[in-house]
XYZ file of C-alpha atoms in Angstrom:
341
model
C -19.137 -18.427 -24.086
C -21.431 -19.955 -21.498
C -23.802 -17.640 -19.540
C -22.396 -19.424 -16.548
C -18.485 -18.180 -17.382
C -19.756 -15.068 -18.418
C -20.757 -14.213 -15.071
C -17.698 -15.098 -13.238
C -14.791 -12.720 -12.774
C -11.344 -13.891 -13.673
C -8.248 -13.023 -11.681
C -4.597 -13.704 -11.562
C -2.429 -14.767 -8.803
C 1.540 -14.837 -9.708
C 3.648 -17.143 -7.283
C 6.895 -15.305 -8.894
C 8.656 -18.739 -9.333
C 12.055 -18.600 -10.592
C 13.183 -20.237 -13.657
C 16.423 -22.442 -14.186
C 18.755 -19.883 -15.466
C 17.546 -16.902 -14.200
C 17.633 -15.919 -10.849
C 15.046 -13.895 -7.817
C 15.103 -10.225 -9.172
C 14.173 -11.229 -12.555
C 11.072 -13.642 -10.952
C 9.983 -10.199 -9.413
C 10.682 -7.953 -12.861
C 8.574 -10.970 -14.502
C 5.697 -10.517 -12.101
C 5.464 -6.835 -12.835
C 5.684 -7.378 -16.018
C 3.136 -10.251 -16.422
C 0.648 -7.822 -14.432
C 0.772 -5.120 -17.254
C 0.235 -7.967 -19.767
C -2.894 -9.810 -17.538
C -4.443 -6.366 -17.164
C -4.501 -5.523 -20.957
C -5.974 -8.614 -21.130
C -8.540 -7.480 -19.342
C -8.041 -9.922 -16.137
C -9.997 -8.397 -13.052
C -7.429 -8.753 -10.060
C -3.815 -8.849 -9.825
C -2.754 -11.050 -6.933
C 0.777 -11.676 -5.420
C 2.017 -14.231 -2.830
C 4.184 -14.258 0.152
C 6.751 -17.357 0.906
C 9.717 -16.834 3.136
C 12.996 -18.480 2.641
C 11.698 -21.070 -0.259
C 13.903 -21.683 -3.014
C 12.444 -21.584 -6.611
C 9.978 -18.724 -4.975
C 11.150 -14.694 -5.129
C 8.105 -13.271 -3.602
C 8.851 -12.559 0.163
C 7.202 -9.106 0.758
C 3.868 -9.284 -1.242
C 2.955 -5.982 -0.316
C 5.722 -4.180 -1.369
C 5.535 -6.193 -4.774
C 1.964 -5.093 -4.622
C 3.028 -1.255 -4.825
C 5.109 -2.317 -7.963
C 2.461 -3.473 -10.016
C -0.039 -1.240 -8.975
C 2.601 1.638 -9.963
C 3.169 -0.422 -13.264
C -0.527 -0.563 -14.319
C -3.275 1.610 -14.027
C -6.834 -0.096 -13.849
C -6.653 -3.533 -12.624
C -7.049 -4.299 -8.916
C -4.025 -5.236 -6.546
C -3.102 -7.116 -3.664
C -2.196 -10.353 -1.819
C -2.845 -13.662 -2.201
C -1.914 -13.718 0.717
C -0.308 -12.086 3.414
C 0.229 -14.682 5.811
C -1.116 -12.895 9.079
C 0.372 -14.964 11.652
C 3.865 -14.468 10.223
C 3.204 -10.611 11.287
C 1.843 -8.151 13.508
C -1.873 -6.780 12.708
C -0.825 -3.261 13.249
C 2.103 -3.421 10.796
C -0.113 -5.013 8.218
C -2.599 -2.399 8.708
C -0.387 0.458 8.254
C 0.990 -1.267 5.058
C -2.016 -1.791 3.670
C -3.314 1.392 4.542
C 0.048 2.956 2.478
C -1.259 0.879 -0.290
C -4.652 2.485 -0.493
C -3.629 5.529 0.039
C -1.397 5.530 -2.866
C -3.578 3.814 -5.130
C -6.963 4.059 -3.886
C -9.907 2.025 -5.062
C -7.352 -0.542 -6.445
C -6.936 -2.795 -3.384
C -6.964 -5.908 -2.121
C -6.362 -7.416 1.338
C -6.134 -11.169 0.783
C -4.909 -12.830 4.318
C -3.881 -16.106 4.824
C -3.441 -18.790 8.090
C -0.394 -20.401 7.073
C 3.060 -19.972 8.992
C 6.883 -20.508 8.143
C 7.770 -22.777 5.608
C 9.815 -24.945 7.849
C 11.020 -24.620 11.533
C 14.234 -22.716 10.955
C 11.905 -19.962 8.743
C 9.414 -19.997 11.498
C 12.157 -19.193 13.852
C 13.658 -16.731 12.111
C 10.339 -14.938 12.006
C 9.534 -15.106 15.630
C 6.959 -17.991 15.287
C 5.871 -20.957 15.612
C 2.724 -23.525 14.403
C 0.620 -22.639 17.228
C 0.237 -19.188 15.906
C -1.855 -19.823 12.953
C -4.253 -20.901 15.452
C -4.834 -17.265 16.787
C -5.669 -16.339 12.896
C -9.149 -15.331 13.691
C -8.424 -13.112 16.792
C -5.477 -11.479 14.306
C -7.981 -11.213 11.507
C -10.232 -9.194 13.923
C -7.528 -6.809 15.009
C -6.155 -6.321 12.048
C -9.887 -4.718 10.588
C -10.412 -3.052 13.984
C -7.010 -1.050 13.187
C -9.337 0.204 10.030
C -12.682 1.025 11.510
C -11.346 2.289 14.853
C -13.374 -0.895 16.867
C -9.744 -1.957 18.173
C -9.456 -2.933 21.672
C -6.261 -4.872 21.795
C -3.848 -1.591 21.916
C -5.724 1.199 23.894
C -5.153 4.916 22.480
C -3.049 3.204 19.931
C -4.015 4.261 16.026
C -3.316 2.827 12.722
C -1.784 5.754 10.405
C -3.113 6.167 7.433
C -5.288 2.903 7.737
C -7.772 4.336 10.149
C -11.344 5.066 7.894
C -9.827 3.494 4.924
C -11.810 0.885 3.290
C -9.420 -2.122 1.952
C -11.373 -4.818 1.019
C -10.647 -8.146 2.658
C -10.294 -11.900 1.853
C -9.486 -15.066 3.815
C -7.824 -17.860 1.583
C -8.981 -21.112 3.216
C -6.616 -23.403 4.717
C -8.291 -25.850 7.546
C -10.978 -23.587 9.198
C -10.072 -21.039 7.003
C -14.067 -21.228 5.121
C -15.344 -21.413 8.874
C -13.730 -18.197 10.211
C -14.292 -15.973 6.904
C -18.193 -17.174 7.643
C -17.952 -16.123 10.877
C -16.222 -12.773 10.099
C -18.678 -12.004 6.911
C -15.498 -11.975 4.053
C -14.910 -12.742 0.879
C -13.265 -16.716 0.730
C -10.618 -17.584 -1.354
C -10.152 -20.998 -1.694
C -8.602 -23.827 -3.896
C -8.331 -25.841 -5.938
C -9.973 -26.686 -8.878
C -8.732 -30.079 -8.720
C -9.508 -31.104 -5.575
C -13.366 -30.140 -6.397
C -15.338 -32.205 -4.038
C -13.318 -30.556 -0.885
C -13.824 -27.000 -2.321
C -17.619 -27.694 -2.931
C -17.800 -29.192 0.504
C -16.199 -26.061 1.841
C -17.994 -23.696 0.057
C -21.199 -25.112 1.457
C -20.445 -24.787 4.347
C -19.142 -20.855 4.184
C -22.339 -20.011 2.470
C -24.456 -21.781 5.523
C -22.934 -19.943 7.841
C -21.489 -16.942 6.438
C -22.835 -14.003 8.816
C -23.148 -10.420 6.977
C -20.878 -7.946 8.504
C -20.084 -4.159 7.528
C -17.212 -5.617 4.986
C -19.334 -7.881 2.914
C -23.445 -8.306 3.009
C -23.510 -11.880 0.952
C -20.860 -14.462 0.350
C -18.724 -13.864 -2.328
C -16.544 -17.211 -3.418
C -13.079 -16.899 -5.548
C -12.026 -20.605 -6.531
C -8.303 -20.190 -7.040
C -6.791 -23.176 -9.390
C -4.687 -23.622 -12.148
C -5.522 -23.301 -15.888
C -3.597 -24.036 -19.184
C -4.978 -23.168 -22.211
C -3.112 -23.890 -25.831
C -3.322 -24.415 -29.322
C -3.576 -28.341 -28.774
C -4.436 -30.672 -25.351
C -0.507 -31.620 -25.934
C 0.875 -28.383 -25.589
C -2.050 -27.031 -22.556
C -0.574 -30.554 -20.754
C 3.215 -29.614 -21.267
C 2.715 -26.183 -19.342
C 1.453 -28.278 -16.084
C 4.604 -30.246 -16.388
C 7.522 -27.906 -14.518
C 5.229 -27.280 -11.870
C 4.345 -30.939 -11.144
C 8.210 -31.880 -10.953
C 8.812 -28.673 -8.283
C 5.962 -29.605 -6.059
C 7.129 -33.767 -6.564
C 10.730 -33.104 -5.914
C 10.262 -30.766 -2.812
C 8.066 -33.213 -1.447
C 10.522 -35.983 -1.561
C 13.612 -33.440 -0.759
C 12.466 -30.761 1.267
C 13.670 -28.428 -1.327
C 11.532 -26.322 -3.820
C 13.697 -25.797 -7.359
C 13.395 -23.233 -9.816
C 11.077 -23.970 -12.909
C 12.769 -26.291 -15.315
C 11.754 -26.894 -18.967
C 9.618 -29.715 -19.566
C 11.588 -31.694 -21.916
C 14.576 -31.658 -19.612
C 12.027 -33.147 -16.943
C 11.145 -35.886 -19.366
C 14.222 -37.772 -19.755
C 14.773 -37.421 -15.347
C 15.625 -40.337 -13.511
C 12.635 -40.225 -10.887
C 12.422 -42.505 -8.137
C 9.013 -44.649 -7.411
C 7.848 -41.976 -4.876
C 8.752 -39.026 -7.297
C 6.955 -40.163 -9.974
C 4.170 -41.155 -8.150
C 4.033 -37.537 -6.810
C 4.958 -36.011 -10.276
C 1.721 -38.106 -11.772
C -0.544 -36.947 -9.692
C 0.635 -33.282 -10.076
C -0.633 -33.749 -13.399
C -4.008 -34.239 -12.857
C -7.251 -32.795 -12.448
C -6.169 -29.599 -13.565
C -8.445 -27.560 -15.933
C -6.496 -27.350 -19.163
C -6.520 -28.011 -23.552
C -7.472 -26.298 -26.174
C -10.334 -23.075 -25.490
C -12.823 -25.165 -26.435
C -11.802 -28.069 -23.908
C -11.179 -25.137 -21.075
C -14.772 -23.439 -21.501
C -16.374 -26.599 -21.040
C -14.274 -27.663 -18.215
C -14.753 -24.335 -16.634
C -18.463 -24.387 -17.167
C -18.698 -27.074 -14.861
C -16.096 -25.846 -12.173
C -17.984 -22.895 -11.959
C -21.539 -24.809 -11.765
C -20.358 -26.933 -9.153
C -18.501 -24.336 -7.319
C -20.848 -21.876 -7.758
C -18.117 -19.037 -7.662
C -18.094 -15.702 -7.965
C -14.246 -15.285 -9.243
C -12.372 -17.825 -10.927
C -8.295 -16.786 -9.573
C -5.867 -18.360 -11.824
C -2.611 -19.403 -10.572
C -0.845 -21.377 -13.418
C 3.106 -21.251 -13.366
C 5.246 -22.821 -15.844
C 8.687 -22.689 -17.308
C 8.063 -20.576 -20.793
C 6.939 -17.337 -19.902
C 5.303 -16.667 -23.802
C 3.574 -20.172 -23.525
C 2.103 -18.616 -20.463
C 1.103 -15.523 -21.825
C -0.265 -17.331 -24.618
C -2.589 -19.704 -22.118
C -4.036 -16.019 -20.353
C -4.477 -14.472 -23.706
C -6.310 -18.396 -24.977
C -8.231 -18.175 -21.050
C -9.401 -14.405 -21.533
C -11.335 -15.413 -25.032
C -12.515 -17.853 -23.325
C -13.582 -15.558 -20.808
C -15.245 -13.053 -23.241
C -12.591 -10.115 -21.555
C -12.479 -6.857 -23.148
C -8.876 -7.251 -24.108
C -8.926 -10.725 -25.576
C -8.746 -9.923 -29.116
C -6.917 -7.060 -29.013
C -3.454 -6.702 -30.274
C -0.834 -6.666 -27.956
């Protein structure tokens, strides 16, 4: 193991996609489960998402999902990856959060993202529009003044239990995501690992300019990407496939299916759009055998220069998957990798 991977964290963030054949509630009963599995693993974080109204996606309320699998496990950290602030009010967020930490404290993450509504009908249904996600910095301010009592939105109006609570922050990066979690002194989140010359670019720039506030002293960088690990490069590239034909075929039908095995995809009648889509879903991700993935990673994280490496890998055979965190987490040197399990 490199000195360079040893000094990175590594973190999980579960999308609770569906699978063809199994429906929502089982997604969720997966996530929970997968969390007890990453944690004995020893995986530092335990990230879920939030996505209203997408098919092929169960998580809708990350932080109630976040209460199950912090009651499921017992030492890894918790939270959101993110909670999509201008889809809700600060002071509801606070309060939930502050539920969280009170429940399980010292476990907790608040990760907080721009984005809004998945399509106009969603957005609607939510009470939103676009132009919210341009407020997300005065949000992002409220919603930490509801925890250090510096609100001045909602005079003589308290967040209960959130008030003196300490639940750490982070802004996943989406447009001038890096600039406002500079200007706010937080933790970034940002991805991917493909896509490496944006990230570096952005994470440049967040370091220049990051301002220490009472939340965070230095810049602290989580690159969030996808990583398969197996016994052979074959088998690490046949977990990227599901995921590449989801992202192709909502992208050409406005429609986001469940997980679908990879040999099923193979024999698909795509058209020239679809593939070309589908192709390029396939690349640039970090994946092969451990020995592949540690060199691969040795250079995402030079490049990067992150703190956290947050793994979001999703793919049709859950014990393939399991297999690629338990491959990742030798790579990794974590205290559970070669443990029984």
């Amino acid at each position: 193991m490199s000195s360079l991977i040893a000094s990175a964290r590594f973190s999980v963030l579960d999308r609770s996609r569906t699978r063809e054949g199994q429906d929502g509630p089982q997604a969720l009963r997966d996530t929970v489960r997968l969390a007890q599995e990453v944690e004995a693993l020893g995986y530092h974080r335990f990230w879920v998402s939030e996505h209203h109204g997408v098919p092929g996606v169960a998580g809708s309320a990350p932080t109630v999902l976040a209460a199950a699998v912090a009651a499921a496990t017992r030492t890894i950290r918790v939270g959101t990856g993110g909670v999509m602030l201008p889809n809700h009010q600060p002071l509801v967020v606070a309060e939930q959060f502050g539920v969280l930490e009170s429940l399980f404290p010292g476990r907790i993450d608040m990760g907080l993202g721009r984005s809004v509504g998945f399509t106009d009908g969603i957005r609607r249904a939510l009470g939103r529009d676009k132009e919210d996600a341009g407020d997300f910095a005065a949000q992002l301010e409220e919603l930490l003044g509801w925890f250090d009592g510096t609100q001045s939105a909602h005079p003589r109006v308290r967040a209960r239990p959130s008030e003196g609570l300490r639940v750490p922050p982070y802004v996943l990066a989406t447009g001038e995501g890096a600039e406002i979690a500079a200007a706010a002194g937080l933790p970034l989140v940002i991805g991917d690992l493909k896509g490496r010359s944006k990230v570096v670019a952005a994470v440049e720039r967040y370091r220049a300019a990051f301002r220490p506030s009472a939340w965070a002293e230095e810049p602290y960088v989580v690159v969030a990407g996808t990583v398969a690990v197996a016994e052979s490069e074959e088998e690490a590239a046949r977990l990227l496939i599901p995921e590449a034909w989801s992202l192709a075929y909502s992208r050409t039908k406005g429609d986001f299916p469940p997980l679908t095995p990879p040999e099923r995809i193979a024999g698909l009648a795509m058209t020239p759009k679809q593939r070309e889509l589908y192709e390029a879903g396939l690349r640039g991700h970090v994946h092969g055998t451990e020995e592949q993935v540690r060199d691969a990673l040795e250079v995402a994280v030079k490049e990067t220069g992150a703190d956290e490496v947050l793994v979001t890998t999703s793919t049709y055979d859950r014990s393939a998957l399991v297999d690629s965190y338990r491959r990742l987490a030798r790579v990794a040197g974590l205290a559970g990798a070669d443990e029984p399990h």
